[in-house]
Short mmCIF file of N, CA and C in Angstrom, two decimals:
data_model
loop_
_atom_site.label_atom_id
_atom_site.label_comp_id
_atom_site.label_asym_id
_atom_site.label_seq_id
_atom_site.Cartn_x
_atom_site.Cartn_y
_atom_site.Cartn_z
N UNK A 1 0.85 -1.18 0.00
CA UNK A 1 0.00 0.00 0.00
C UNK A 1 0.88 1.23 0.00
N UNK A 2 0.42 2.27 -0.54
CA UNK A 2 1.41 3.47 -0.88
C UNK A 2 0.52 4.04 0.44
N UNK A 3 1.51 4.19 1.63
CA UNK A 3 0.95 5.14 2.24
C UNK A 3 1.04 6.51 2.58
N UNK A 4 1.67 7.18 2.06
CA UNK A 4 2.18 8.49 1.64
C UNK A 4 0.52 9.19 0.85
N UNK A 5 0.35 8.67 -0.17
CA UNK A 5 -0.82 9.56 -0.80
C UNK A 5 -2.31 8.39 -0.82
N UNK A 6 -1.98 7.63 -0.02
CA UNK A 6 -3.08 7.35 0.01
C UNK A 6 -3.93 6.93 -1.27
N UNK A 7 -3.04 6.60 -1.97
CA UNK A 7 -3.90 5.50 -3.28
C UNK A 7 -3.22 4.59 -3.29
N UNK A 8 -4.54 3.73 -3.98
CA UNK A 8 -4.41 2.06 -3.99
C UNK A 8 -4.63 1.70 -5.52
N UNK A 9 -3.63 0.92 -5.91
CA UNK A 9 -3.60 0.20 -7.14
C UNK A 9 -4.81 -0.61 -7.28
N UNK A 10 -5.28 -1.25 -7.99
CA UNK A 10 -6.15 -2.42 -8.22
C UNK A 10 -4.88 -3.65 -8.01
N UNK A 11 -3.99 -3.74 -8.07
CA UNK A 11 -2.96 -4.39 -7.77
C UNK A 11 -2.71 -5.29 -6.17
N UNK A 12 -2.94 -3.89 -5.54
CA UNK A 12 -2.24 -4.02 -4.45
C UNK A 12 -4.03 -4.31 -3.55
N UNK A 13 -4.82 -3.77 -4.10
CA UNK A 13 -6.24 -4.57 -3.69
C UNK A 13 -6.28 -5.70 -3.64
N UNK A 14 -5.90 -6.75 -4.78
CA UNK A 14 -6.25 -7.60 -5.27
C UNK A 14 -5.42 -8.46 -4.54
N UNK A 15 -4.07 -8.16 -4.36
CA UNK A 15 -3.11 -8.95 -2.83
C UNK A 15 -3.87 -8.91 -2.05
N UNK A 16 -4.71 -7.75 -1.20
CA UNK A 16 -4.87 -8.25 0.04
C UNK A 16 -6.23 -9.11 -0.05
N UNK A 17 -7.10 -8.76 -1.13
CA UNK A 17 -7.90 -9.58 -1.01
C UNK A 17 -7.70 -11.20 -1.32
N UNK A 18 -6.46 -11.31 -1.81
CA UNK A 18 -5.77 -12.45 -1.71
C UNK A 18 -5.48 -13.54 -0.81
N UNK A 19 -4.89 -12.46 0.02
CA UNK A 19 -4.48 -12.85 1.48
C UNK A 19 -5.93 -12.88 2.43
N UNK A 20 -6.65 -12.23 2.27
CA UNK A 20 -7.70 -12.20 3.25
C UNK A 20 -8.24 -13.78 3.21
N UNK A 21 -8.17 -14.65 1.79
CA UNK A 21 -9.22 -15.15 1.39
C UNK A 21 -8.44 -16.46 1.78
N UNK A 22 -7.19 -16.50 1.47
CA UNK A 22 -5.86 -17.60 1.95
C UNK A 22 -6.47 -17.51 3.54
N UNK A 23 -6.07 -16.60 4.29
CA UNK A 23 -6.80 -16.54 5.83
C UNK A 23 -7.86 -17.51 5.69
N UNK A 24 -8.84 -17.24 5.55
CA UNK A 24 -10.05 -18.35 5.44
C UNK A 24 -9.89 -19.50 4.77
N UNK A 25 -9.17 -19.85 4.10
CA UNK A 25 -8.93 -20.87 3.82
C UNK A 25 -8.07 -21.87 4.47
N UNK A 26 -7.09 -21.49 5.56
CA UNK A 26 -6.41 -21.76 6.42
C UNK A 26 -6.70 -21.69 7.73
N UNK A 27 -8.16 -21.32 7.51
CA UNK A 27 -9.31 -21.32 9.17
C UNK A 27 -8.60 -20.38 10.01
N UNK A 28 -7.93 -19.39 9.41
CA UNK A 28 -7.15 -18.20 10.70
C UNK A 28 -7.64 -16.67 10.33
N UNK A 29 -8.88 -16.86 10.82
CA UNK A 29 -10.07 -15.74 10.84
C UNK A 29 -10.73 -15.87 12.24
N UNK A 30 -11.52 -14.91 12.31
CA UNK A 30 -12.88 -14.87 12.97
C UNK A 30 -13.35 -13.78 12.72
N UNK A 31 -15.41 -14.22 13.02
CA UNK A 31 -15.70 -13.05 12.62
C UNK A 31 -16.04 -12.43 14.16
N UNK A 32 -16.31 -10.88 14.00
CA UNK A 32 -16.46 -10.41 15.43
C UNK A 32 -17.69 -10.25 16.03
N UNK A 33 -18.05 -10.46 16.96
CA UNK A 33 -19.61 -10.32 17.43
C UNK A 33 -20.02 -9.23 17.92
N UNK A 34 -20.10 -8.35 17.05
CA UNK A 34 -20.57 -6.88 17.62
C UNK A 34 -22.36 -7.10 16.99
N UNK A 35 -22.81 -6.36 17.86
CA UNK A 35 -24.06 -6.32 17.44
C UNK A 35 -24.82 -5.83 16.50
N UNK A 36 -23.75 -5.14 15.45
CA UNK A 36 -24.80 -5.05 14.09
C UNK A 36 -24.82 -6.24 13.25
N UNK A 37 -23.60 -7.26 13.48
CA UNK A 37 -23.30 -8.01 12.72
C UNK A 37 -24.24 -9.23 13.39
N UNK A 38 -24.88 -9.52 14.49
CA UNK A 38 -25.75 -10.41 15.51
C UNK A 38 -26.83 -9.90 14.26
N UNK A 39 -27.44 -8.65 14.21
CA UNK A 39 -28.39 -8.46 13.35
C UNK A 39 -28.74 -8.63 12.11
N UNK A 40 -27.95 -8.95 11.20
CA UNK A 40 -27.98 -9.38 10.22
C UNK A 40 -28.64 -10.70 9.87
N UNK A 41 -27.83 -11.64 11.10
CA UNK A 41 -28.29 -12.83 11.10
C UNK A 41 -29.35 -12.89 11.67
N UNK A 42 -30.34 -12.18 12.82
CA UNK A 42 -31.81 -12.29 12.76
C UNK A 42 -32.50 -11.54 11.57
N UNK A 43 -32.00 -10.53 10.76
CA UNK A 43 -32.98 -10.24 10.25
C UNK A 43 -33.01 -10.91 8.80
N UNK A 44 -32.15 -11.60 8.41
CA UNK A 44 -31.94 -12.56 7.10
C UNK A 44 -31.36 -13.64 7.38
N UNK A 45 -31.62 -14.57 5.95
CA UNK A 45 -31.47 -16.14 6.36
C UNK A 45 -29.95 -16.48 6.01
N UNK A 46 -28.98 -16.10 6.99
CA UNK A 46 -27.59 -16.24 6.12
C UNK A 46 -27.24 -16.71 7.29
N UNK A 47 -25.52 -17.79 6.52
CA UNK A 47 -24.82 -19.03 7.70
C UNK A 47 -23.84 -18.49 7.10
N UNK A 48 -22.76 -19.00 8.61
CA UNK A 48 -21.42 -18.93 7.98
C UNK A 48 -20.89 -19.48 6.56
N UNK A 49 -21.48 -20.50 5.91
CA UNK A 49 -21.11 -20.90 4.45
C UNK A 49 -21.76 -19.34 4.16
N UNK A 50 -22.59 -18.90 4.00
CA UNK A 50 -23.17 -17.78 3.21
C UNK A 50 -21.87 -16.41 3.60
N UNK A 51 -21.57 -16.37 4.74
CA UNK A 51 -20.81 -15.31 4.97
C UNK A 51 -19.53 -15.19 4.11
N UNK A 52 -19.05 -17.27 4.20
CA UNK A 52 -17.46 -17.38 3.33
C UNK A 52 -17.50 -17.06 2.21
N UNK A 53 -19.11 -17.27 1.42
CA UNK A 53 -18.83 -17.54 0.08
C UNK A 53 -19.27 -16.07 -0.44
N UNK A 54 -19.62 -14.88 0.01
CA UNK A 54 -19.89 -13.35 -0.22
C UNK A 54 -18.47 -12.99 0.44
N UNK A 55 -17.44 -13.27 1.05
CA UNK A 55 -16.08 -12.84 0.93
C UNK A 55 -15.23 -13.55 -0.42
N UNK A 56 -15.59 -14.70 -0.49
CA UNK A 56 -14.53 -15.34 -1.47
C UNK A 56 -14.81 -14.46 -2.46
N UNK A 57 -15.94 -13.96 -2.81
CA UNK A 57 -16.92 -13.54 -4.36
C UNK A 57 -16.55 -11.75 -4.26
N UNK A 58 -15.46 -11.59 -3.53
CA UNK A 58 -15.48 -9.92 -3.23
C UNK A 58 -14.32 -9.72 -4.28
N UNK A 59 -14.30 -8.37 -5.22
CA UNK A 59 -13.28 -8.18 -5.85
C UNK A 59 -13.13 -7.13 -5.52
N UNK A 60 -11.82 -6.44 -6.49
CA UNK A 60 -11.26 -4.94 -5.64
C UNK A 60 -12.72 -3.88 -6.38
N UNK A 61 -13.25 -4.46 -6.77
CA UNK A 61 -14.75 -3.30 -7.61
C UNK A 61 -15.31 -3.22 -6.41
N UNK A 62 -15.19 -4.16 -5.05
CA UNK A 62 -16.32 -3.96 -4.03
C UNK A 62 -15.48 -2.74 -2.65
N UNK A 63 -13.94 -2.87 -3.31
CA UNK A 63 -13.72 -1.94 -2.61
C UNK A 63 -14.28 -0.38 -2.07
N UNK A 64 -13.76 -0.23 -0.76
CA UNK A 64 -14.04 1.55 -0.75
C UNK A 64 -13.17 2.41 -0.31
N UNK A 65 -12.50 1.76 0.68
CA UNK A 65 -11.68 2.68 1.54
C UNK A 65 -10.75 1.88 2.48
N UNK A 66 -10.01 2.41 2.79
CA UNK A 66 -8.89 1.61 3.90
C UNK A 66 -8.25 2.96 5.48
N UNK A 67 -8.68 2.72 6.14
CA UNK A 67 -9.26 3.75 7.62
C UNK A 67 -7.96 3.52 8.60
N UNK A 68 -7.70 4.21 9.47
CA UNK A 68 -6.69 3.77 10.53
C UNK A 68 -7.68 2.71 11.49
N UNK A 69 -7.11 1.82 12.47
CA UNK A 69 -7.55 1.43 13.36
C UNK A 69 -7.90 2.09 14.63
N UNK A 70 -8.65 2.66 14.94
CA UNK A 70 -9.36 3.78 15.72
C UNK A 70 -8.83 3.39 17.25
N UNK A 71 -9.09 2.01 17.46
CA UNK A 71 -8.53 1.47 19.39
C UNK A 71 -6.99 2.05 19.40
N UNK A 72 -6.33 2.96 20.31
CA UNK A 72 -4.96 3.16 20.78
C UNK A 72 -4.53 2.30 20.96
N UNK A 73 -4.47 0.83 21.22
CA UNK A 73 -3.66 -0.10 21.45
C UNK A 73 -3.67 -0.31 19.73
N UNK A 74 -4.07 -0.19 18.81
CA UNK A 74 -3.95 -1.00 17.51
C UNK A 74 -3.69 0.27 16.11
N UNK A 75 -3.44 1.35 16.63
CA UNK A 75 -3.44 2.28 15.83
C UNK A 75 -2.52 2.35 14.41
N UNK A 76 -1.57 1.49 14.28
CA UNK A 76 -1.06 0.80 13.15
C UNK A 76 -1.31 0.34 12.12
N UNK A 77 -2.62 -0.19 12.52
CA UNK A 77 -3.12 -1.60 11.85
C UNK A 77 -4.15 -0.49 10.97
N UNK A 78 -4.20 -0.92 9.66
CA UNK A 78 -5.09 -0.45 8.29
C UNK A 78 -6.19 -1.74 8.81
N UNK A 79 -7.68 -0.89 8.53
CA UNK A 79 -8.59 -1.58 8.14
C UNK A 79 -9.37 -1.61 6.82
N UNK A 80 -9.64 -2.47 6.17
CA UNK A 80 -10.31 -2.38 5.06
C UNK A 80 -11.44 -2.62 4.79
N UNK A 81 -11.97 -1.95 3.99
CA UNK A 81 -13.44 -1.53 4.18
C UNK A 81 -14.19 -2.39 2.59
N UNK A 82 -15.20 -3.01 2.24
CA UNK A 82 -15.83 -3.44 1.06
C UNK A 82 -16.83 -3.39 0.87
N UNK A 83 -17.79 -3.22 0.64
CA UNK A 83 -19.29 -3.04 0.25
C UNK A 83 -19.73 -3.78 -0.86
N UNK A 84 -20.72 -4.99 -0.81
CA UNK A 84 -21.41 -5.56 -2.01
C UNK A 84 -22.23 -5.82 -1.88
N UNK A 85 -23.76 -5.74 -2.70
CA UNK A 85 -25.17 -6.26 -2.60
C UNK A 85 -25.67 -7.70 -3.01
N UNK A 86 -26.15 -8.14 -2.57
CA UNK A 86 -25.93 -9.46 -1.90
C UNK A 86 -27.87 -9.78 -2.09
N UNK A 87 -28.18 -10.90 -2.24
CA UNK A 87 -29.65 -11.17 -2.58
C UNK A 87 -29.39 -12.09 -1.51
N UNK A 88 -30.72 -11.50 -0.39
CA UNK A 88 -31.07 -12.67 0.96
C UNK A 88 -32.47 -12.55 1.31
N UNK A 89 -33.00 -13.16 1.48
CA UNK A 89 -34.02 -13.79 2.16
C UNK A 89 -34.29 -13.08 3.45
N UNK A 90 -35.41 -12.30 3.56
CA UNK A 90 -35.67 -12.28 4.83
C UNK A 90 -36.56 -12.90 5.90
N UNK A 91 -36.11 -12.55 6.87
CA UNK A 91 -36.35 -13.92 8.09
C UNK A 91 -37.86 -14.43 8.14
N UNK A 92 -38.50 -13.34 8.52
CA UNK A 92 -39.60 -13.23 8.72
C UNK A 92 -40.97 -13.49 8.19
N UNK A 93 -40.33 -12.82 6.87
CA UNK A 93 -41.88 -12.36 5.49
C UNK A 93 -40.98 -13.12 4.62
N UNK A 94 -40.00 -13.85 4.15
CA UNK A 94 -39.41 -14.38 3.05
C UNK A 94 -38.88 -14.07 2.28
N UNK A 95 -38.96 -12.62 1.67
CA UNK A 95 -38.97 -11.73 0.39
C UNK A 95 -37.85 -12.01 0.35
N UNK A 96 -37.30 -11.68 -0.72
CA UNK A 96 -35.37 -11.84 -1.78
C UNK A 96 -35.68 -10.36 -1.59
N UNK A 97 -34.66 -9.65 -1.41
CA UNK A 97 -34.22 -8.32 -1.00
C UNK A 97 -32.49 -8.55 -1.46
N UNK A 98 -32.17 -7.19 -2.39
CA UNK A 98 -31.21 -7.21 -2.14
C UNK A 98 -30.53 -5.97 -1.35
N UNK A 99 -29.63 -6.80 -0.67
CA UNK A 99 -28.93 -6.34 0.58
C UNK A 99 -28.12 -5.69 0.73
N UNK A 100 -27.15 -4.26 0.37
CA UNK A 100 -25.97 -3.79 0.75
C UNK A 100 -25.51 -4.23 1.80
N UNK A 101 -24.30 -5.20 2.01
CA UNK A 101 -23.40 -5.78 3.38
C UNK A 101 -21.86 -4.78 2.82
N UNK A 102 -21.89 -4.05 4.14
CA UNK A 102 -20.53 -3.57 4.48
C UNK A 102 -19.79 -4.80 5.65
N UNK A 103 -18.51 -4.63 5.07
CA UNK A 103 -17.23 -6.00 5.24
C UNK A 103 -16.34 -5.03 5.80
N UNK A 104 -15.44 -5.43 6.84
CA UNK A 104 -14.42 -4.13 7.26
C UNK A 104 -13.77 -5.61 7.72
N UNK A 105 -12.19 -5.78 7.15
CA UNK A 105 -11.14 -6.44 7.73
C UNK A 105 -9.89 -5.61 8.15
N UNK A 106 -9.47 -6.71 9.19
CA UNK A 106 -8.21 -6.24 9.51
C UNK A 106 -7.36 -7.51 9.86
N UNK A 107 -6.55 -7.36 8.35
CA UNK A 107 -5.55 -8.53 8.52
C UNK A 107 -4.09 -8.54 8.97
N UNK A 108 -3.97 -9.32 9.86
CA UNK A 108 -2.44 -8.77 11.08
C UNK A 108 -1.37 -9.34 9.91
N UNK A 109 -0.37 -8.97 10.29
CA UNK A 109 1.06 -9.09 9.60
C UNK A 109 1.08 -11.01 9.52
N UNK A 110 0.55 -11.71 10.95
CA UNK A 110 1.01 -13.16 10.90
C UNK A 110 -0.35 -14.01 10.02
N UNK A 111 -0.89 -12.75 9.16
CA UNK A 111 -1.30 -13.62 8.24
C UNK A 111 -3.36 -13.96 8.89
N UNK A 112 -3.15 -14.02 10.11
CA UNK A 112 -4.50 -13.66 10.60
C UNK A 112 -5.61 -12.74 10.30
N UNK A 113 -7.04 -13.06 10.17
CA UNK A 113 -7.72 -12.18 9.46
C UNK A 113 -9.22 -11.93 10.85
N UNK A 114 -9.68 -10.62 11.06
CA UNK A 114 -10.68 -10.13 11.84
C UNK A 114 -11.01 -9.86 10.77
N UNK A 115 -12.82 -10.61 10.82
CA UNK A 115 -13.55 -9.53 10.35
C UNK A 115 -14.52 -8.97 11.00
N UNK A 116 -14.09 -7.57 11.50
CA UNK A 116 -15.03 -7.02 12.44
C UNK A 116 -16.13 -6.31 12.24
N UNK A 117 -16.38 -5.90 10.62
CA UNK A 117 -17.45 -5.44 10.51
C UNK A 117 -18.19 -6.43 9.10
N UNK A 118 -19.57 -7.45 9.43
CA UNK A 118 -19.96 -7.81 8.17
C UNK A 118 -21.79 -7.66 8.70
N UNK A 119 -22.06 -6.57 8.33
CA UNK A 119 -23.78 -5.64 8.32
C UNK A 119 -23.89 -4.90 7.59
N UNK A 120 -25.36 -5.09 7.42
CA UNK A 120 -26.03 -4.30 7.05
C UNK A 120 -25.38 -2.79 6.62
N UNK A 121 -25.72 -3.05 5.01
CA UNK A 121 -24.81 -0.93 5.02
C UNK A 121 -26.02 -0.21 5.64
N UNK A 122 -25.18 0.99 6.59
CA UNK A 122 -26.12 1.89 7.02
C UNK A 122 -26.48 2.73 6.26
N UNK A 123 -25.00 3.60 5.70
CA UNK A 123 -24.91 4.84 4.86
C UNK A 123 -24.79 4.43 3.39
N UNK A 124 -24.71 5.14 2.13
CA UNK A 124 -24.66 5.12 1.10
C UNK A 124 -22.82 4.94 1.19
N UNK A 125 -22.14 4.38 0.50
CA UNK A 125 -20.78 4.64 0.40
C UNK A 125 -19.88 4.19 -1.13
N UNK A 126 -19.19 5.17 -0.88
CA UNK A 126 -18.42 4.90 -2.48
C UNK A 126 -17.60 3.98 -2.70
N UNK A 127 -17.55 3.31 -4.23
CA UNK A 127 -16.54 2.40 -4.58
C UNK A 127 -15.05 3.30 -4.74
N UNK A 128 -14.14 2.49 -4.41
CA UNK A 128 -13.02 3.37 -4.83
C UNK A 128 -12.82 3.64 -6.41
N UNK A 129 -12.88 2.37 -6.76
CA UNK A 129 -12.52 2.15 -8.30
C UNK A 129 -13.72 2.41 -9.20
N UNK A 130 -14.75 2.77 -8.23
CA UNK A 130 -16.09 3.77 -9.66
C UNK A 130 -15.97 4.82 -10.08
#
C-alpha cells in the first residue's frame, strides 16, 4: 500500500484480497460479534457458508476505503473496508431483498484475518474504483 498519498492500485487490492481469502482458507479468521453483525443474522437467512462464500466472491470493484484502526492499542493496523449487494431472504416475510453488506477487515502481519465489521450498510458509500 502506498501510504504516503493514500492511493491504492487495483494491484495491491487484489493482494490483500488475496491474502484475506488464503486466511479463510487456512481457518485463521474470525468473525467479530458486535451487534450489528448479531443483526444481520436475525434479520436474514444467512450461515457462515453464506458469509465465506460473499467474501470469497469480493473483488477490488467492491472496494471503498482503507481507515486507521481507531482502538490506541492498535493504531497501526489499516482496516479495510468493502461493500457488495448481496440477494437474501428475509427472516420473517421471506422476500429476496437485495442487501448492501458492508465488510471491514483487519488482517495482522502473521497472516491472521478479523472480520469485524460484516452488516447491514447503514450509509450510502463509495466504490473506490467507480
Amino acid at each position: 500500500m502506498n501510504e504516503d498519498s493514500n492511493i491504492f492500485s487495483k494491484e495491491e487490492i487484489s493482494s490483500y484480497l488475496s491474502e484475506v481469502k488464503k486466511a479463510i482458507r487456512d481457518k485463521k479468521y474470525t468473525f467479530s460479534s458486535r451487534e450489528k453483525n448479531k443483526k444481520l443474522f436475525i434479520d436474514y437467512i444467512i450461515d457462515e457458508k453464506k458469509r465465506l462464500e460473499i467474501i470469497y466472491n469480493l473483488t477490488v470493484d467492491d472496494f471503498c476505503y482503507v481507515r486507521n484502526n481507531d482502538h490506541r492499542n492498535y493504531s497501526n493496523e489499516k482496516l479495510y473496508v468493502f461493500s457488495k449487494k448481496i440477494k437474501l431472504i428475509k427472516r420473517f416475510d421471506f422476500d429476496e431483498r437485495l442487501v448492501g453488506i458492508y465488510i471491514k477487515f483487519n488482517k495482522l502481519e502473521d497472516g491472521f484475518c478479523f472480520i469485524i465489521s460484516f452488516h447491514e450498510l447503514e450509509h450510502p458509500i463509495n466504490k473506490y474504483f467507480k
